[in-house]
C-alpha positions as a Python dict, from the first residue, in 0.01 Angstrom:
ca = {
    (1, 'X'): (0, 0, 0),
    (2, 'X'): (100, -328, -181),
    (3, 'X'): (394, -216, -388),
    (4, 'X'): (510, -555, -483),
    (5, 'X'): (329, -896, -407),
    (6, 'X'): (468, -1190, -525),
    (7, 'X'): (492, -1579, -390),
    (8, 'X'): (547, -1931, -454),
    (9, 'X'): (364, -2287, -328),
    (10, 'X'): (536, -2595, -375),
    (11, 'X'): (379, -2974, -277),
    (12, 'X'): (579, -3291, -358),
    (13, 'X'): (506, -3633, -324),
    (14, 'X'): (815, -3862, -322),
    (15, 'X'): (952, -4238, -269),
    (16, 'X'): (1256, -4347, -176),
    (17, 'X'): (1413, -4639, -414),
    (18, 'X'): (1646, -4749, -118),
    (19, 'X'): (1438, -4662, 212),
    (20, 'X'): (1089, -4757, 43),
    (21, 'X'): (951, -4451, 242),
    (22, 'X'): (733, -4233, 66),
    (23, 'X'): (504, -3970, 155),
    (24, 'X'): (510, -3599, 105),
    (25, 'X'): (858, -3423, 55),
    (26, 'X'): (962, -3139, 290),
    (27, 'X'): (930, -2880, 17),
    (28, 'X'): (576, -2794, 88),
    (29, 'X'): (626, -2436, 151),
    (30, 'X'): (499, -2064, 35),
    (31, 'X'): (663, -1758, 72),
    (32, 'X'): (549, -1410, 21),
    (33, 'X'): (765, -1098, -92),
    (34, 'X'): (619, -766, -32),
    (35, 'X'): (664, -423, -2),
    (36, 'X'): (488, -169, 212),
    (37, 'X'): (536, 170, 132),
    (38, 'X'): (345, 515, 186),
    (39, 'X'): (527, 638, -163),
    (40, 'X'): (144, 671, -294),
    (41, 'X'): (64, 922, -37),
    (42, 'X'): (275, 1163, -172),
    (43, 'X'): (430, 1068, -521),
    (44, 'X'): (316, 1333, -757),
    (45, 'X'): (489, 1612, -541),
    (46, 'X'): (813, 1645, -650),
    (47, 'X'): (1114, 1633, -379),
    (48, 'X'): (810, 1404, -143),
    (49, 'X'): (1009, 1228, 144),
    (50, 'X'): (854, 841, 170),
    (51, 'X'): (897, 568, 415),
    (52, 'X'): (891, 163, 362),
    (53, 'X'): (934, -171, 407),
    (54, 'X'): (1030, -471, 208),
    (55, 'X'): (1006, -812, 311),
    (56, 'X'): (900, -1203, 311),
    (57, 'X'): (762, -1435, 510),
    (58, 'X'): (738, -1834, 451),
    (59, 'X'): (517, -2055, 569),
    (60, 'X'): (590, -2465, 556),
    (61, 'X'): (527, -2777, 669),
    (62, 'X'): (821, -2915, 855),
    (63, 'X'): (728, -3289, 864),
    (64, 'X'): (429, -3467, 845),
    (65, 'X'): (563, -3753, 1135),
    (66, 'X'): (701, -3468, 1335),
    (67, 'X'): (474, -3535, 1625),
    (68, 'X'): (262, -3821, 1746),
    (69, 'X'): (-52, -3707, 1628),
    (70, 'X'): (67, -3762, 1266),
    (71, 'X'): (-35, -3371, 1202),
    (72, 'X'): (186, -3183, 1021),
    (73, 'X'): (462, -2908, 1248),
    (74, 'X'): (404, -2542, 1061),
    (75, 'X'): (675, -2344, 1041),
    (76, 'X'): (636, -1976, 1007),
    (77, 'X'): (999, -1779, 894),
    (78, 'X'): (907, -1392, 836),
    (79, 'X'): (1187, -1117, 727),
    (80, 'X'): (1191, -762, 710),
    (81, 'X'): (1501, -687, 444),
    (82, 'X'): (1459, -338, 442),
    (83, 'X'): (1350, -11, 642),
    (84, 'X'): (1389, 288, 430),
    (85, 'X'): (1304, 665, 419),
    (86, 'X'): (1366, 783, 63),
    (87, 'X'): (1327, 1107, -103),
    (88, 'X'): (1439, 1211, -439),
    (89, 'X'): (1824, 1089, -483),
    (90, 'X'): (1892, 985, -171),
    (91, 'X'): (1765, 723, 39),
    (92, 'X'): (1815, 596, 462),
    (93, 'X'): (1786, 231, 528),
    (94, 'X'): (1720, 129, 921),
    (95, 'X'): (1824, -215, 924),
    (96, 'X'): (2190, -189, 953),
    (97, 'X'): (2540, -130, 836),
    (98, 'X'): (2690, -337, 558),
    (99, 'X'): (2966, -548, 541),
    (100, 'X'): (3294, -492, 326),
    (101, 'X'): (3280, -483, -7),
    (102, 'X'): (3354, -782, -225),
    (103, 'X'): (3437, -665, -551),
    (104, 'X'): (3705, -943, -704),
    (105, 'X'): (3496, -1293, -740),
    (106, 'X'): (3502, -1553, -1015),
    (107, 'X'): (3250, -1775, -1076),
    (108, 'X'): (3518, -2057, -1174),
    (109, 'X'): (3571, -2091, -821),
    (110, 'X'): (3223, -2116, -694),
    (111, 'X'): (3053, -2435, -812),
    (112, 'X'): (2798, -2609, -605),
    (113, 'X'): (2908, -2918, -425),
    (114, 'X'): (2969, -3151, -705),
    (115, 'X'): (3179, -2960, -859),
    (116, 'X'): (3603, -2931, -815),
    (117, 'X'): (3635, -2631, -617),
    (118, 'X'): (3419, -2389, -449),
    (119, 'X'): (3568, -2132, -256),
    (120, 'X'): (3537, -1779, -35),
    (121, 'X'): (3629, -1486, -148),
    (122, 'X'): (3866, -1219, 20),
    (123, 'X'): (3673, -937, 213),
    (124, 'X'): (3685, -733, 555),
    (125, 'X'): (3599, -1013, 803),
    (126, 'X'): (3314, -906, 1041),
    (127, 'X'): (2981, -911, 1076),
    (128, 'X'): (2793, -556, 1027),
    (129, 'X'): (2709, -386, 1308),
    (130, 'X'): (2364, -221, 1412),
    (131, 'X'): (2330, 89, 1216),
    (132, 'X'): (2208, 288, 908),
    (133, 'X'): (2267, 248, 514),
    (134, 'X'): (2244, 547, 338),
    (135, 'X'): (2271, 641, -15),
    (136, 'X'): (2324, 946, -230),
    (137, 'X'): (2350, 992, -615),
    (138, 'X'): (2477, 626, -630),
    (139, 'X'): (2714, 715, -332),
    (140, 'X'): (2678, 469, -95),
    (141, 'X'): (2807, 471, 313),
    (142, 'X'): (2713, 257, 622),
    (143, 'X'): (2797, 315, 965),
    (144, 'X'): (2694, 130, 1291),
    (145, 'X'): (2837, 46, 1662),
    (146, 'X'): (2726, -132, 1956),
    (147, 'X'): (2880, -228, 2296),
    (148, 'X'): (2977, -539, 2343),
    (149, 'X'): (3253, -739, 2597),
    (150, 'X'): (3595, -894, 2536),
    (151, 'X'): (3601, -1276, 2561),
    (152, 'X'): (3796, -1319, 2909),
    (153, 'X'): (4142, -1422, 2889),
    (154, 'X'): (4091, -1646, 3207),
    (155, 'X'): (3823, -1817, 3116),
    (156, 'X'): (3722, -2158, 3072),
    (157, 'X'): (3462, -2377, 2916),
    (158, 'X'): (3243, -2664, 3080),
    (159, 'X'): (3365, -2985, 3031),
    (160, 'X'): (3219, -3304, 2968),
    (161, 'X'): (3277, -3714, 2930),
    (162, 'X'): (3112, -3874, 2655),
    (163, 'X'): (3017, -4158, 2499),
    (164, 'X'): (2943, -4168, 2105),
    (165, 'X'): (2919, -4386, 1824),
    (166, 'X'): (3022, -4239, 1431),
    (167, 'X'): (2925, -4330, 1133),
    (168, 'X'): (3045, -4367, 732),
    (169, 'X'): (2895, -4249, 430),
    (170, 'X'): (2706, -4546, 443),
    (171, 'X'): (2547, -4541, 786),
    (172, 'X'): (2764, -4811, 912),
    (173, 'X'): (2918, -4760, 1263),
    (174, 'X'): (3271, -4702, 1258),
    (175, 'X'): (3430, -4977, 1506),
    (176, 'X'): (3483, -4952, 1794),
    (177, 'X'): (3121, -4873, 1820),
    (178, 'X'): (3120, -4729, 2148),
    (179, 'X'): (3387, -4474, 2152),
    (180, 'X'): (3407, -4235, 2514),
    (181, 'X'): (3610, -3908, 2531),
    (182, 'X'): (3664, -3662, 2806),
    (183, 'X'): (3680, -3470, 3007),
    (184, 'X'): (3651, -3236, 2721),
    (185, 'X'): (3498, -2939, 2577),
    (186, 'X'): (3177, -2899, 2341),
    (187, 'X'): (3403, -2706, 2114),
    (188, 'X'): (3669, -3001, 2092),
    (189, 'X'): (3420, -3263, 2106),
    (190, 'X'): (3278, -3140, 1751),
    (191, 'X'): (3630, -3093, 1610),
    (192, 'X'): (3716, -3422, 1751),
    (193, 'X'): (3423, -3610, 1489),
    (194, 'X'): (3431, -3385, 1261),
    (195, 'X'): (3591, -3627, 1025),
    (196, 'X'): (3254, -3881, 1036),
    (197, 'X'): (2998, -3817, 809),
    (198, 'X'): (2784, -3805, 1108),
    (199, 'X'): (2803, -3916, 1483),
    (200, 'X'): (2571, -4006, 1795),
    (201, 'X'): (2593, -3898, 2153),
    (202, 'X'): (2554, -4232, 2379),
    (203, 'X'): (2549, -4019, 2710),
    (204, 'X'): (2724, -3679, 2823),
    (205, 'X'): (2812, -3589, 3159),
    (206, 'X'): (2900, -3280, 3308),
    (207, 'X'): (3261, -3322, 3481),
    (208, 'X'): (3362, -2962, 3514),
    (209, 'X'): (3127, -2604, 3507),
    (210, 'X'): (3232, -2280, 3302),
    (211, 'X'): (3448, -2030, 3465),
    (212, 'X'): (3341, -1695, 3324),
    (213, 'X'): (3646, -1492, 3371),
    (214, 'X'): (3675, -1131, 3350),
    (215, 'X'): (3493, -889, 3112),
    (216, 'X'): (3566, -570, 2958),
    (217, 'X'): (3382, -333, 2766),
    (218, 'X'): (3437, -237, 2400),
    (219, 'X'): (3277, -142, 2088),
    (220, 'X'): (3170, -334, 1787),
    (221, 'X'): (3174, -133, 1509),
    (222, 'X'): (3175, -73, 1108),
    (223, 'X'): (3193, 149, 855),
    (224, 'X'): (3189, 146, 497),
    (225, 'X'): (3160, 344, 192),
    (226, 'X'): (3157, 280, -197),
    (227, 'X'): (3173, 502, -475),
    (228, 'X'): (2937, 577, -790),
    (229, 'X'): (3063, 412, -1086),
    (230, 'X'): (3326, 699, -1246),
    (231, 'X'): (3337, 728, -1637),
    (232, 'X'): (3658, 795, -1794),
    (233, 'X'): (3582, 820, -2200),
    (234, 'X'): (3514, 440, -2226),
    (235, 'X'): (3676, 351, -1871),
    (236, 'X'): (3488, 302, -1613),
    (237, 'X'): (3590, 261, -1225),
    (238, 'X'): (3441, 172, -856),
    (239, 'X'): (3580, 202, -517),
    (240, 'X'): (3523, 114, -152),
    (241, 'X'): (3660, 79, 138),
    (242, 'X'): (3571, -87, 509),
    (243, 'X'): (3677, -99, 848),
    (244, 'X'): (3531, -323, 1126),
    (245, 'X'): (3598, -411, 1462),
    (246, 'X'): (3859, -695, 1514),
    (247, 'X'): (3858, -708, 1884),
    (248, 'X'): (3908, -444, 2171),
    (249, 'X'): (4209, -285, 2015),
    (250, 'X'): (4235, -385, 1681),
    (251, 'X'): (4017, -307, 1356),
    (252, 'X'): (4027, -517, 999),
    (253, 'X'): (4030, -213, 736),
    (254, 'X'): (3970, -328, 369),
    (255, 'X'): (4002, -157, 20),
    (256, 'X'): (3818, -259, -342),
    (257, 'X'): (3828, -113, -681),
    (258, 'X'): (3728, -235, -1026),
    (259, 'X'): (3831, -118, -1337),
    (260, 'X'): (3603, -197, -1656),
    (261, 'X'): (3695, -98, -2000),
    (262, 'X'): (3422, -182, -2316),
    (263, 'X'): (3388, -89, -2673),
    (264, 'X'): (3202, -297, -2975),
    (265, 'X'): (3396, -560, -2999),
    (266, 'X'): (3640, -608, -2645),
    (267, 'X'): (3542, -579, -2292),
    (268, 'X'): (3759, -645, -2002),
    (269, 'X'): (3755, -584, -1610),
    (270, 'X'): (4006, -608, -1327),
    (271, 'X'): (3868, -617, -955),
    (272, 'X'): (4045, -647, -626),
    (273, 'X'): (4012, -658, -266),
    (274, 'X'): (4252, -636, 14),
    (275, 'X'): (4249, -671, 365),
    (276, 'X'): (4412, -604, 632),
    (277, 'X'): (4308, -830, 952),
    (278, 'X'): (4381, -718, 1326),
    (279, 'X'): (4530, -313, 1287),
    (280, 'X'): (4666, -310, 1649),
    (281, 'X'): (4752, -613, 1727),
    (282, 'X'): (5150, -746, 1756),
    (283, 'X'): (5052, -923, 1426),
    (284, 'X'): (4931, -763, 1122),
    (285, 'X'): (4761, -993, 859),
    (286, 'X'): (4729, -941, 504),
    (287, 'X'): (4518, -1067, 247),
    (288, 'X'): (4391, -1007, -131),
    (289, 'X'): (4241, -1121, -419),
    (290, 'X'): (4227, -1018, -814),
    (291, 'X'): (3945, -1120, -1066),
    (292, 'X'): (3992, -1073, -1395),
    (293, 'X'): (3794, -1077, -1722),
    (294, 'X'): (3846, -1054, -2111),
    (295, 'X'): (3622, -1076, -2383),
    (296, 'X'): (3699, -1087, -2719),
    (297, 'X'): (3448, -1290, -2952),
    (298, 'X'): (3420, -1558, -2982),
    (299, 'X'): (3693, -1617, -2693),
    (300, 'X'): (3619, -1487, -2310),
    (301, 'X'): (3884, -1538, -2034),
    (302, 'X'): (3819, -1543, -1663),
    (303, 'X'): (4163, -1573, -1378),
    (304, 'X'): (4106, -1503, -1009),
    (305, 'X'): (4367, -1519, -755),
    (306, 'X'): (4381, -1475, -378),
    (307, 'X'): (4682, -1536, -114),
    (308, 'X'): (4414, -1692, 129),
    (309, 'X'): (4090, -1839, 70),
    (310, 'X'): (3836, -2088, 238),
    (311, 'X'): (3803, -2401, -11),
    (312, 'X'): (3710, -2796, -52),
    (313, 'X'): (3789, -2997, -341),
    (314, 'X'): (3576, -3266, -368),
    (315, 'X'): (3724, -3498, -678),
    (316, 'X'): (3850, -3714, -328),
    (317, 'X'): (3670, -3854, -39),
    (318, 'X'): (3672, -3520, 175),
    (319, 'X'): (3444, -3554, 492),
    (320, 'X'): (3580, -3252, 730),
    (321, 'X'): (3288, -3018, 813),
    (322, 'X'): (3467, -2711, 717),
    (323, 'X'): (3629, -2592, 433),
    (324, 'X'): (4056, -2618, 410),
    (325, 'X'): (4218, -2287, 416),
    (326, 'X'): (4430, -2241, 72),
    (327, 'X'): (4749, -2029, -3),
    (328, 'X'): (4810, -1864, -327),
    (329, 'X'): (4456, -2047, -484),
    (330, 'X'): (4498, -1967, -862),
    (331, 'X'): (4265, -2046, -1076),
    (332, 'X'): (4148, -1966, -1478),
    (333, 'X'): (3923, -2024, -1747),
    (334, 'X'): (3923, -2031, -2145),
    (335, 'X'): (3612, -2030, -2299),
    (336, 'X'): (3476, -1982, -2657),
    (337, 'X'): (3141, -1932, -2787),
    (338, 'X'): (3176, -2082, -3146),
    (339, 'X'): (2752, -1937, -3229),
    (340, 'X'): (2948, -1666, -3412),
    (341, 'X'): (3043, -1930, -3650),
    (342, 'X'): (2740, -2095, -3715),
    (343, 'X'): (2851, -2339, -3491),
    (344, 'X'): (2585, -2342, -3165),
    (345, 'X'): (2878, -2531, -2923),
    (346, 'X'): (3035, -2353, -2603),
    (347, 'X'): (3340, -2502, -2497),
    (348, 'X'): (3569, -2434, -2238),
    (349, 'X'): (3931, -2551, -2078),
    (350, 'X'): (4007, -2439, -1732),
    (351, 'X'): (4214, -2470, -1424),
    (352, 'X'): (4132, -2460, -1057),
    (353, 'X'): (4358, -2450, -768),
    (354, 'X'): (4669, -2452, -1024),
    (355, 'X'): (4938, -2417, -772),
    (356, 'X'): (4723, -2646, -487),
    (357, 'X'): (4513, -2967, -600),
    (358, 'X'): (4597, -2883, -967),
    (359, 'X'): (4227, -2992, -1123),
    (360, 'X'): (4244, -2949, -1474),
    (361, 'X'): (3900, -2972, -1681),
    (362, 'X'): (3693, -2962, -2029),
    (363, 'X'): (3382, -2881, -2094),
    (364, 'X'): (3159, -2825, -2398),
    (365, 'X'): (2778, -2724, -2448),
    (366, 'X'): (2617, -2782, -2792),
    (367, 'X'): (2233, -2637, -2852),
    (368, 'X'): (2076, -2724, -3195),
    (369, 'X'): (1710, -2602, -3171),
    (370, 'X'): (1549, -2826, -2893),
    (371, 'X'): (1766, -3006, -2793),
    (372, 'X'): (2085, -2904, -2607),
    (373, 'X'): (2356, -3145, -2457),
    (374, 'X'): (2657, -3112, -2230),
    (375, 'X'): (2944, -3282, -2112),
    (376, 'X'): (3261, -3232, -1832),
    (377, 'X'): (3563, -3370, -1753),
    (378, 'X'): (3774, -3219, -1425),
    (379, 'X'): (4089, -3464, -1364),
    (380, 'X'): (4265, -3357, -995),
    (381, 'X'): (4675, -3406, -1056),
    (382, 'X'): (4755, -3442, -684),
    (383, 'X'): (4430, -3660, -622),
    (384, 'X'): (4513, -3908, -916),
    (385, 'X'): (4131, -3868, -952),
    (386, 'X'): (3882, -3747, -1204),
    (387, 'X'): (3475, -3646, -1192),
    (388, 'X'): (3296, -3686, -1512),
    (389, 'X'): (2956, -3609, -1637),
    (390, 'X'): (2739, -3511, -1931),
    (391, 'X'): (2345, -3421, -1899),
    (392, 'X'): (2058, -3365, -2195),
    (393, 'X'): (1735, -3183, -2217),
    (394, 'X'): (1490, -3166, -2525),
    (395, 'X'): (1227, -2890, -2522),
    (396, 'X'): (877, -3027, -2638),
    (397, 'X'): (594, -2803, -2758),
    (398, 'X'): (380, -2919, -2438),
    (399, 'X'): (688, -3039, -2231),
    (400, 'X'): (1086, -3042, -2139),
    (401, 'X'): (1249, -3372, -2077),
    (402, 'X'): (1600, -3367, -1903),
    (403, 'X'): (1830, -3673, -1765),
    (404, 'X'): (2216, -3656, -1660),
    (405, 'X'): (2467, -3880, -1520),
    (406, 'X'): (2786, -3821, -1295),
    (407, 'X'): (3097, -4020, -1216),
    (408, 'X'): (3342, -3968, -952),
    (409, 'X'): (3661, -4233, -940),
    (410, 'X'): (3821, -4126, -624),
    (411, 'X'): (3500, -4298, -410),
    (412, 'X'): (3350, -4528, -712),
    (413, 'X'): (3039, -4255, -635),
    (414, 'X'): (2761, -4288, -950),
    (415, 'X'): (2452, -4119, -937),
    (416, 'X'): (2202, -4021, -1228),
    (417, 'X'): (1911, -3794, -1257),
    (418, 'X'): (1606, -3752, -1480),
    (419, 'X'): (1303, -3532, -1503),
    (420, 'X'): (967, -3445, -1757),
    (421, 'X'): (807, -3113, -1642),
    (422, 'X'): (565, -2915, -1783),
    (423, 'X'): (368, -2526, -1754),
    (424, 'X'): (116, -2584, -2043),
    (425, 'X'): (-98, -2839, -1880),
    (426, 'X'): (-248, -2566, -1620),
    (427, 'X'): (-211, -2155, -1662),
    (428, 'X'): (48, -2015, -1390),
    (429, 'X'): (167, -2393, -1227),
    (430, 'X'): (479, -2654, -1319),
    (431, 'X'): (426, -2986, -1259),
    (432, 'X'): (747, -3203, -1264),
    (433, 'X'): (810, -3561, -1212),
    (434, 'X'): (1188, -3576, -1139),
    (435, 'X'): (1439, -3894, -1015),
    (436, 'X'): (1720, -3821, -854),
    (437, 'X'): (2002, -3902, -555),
    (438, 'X'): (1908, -3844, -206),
    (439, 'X'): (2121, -3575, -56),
    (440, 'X'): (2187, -3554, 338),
    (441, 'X'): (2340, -3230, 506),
    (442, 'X'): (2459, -3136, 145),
    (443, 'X'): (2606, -3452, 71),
    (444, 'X'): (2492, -3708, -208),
    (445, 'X'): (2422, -4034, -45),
    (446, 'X'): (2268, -4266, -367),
    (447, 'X'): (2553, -4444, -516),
    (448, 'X'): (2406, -4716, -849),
    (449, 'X'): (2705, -4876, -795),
    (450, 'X'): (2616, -4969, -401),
    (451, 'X'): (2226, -5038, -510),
    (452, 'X'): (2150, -4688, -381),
    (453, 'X'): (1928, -4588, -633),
    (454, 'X'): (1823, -4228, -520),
    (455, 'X'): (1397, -4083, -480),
    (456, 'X'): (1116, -4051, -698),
    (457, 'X'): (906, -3705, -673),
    (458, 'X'): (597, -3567, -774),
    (459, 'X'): (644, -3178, -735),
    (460, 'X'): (357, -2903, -836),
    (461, 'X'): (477, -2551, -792),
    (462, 'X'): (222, -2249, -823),
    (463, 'X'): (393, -1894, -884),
    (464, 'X'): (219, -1579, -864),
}
């Protein structure tokens, strides 16, 4: 049976204010969630055993000039996200073992790419292994293995000569324009223009094959296990731990808990994880981090801290593919809902990467019936640089109307957007006409100040 059946089409039609390309966008897509199940079969007797899948597939159009013929490439992406057997308390899923738990996280630190920060969190590092999830009266445990082979000590990659040309934010080769490198590795080759906002590959030659080395057998493994949520009067606390495989010797064991304490009129939570990376080898590491909440109203506090974290500011020009690694990242928030007060404003001061990049920022929300307005200011210390930006929306009886503008000084970077959408005009659809920057590999490219001024689009989405 059909437990669940749910989906979503989208078609845009867009133009390009610097490019003058137009045609339709890349967002014409539908996807499918669903859920098979034979629960029905048995339901009404009590203690019935079940089995079932959930799972999505999409279906899009990849590009309408992606081949000669002008027809359009369909792409077809389907999922299974769960295998289960379930009876009553207790379920089995097929699919495989989870990873480590990942209890301490602030949303401070995760922002999307605009924003100052956004950052990892710390949790047992390896992937899950094949395997089983099972749970039991909100006990939860995973376990799964598979062989696998050491990477050979004596072994060595291909190696090739090259000749590439890279290119700035603004497309504009990067003199010289022919640059050649080798012999060198893939690997190094990537690390070597990783700096460019993007590169192209001239030629590539083959100067040297792999050697393969010597393999040996091992087993890639994990395990985990978290606990129902324990209630001590109005105290309430979770556990887990992990272990994974770190390599033919050596394992990466982790630990979580979170403690959560409520009443009327306070709540507050502490959460941590710790980790420790390569049990076994000559070298132990350790990492951890600590989330923590308050809430008193009208004023709610949020600090997270970790010794070593994955993160990118981006108040500066930062065009390395990968994320820095950051020591001692500290980072907190001070917020205040002022609604209690008759006063509908939200405003907030906060610090992220206090002991790093030191960015310091304000922010405040106001909502008086319709219409609701918002503004930011984040200021890095170490940068000498500052992102601002405030946005608008007005809700109509028929129709919302939204527009927002950013500034960042460190790269003179100014970008706007705007937008009028609408689900009254036509039962179970929302049809938007929206302006906005271009983005390429996650990275705003419209600038008004360089006469980059960003794409038009025409987007109806149908949900059912």
């Amino acid at each position: 049976m059909f437990a669940g059946f749910t989906g979503k089409a989208a078609v845009g039609l867009g133009y390009n204010l610097e490019t003058k390309a137009y045609g339709f966008s890349n967002s014409t897509e539908s996807t499918v969630t669903f859920e098979l199940s034979s629960e029905e079969a048995g339901a009404e007797a009590e203690g019935s055993v079940f089995a079932g899948i959930k799972g999505s597939f999409t279906i899009a159009i990849d590009d309408y000039d992606a081949n000669e013929e002008g027809t359009p490439d369909w792409v077809v992406s389907p999922s299974i996200d769960e295998a289960y057997v379930k009876g009553e308390g207790w379920s089995v899923s097929i699919l495989g073992a989870q990873e480590g738990q990942d209890f301490a996280t602030s949303a401070l630190d995760k922002y999307s790419k605009d924003k100052a920060l956004k950052a990892s969190t710390v949790k047992v590092d390896a992937a899950a292994a094949p395997g089983v999830t099972a749970t039991y009266k909100d006990w939860t445990v995973s376990a799964g293995f598979a062989s696998a082979k050491t990477t050979p000590d004596n072994a060595s990659e291909a190696t090739y000569m090259y000749a590439y040309t890279v290119y700035d934010e603004d497309g504009n080769a990067v003199p010289s324009y022919v640059r050649q490198a080798g012999p060198i590795t893939e690997k190094a080759f990537k690390e070597l223009v990783k700096d460019y906002d993007s590169y192209e590959i001239i030629y590539k030659v083959k100067i040297a094959s792999a050697v393969p080395g010597v393999e040996e057998d091992y087993v890639d493994y994990s395990f985990t296990v978290a606990t129902p949520e324990f209630a001590f009067g109005d105290v309430k606390a979770t556990f887990g731990a992990a272990v994974a495989d770190a390599g033919k010797d050596a394992a990466n064991l982790g630990l979580s808990a979170k403690v959560a304490y409520a009443n009327d009129q306070l709540s507050a939570s502490v959460a941590s994880d710790v980790v420790l990376a390569g049990v076994g080898n000559d070298k132990v590491g350790f990492d951890a981090d600590v989330a923590a909440k308050f809430a008193f109203a009208p004023v709610t506090v949020d600090a997270y801290y970790a010794t070593k974290v994955l993160a990118q500011p981006v108040l500066e020009p930062n065009k390395k593919a990968a994320n820095a690694k950051v020591e001692n990242l500290l980072s907190a928030k001070v917020s205040a809902d002022l609604s209690s007060f008759d006063v509908p404003v939200t405003v907030a001061v906060y610090g992220r990467d206090i002991l790093g990049n030191q960015v310091l920022g304000v922010s405040a929300k106001a909502s008086v019936d319709a219409l609701t307005v918002g503004a930011s200011f984040d200021y890095g210390v170490k940068a000498e640089a500052y992102l601002v930006g405030a946005s608008a929306s007005y809700k109509f009886d028929a129709f919302t109307v939204a527009a927002g503008i950013n500034y960042r000084s460190a790269d003179e970077q100014l970008y706007a957007n705007a937008s009028i959408e609408t689900t009254s005009l036509i039962p179970g659809a929302t049809l938007k006409l929206a302006y906005g920057p271009t983005s390429k590999d996650g990275k705003v490219t419209s600038n008004l100040l360089k006469e980059k001024y960003g794409q038009i689009d025409a987007t109806c989405t149908i949900a059912f």
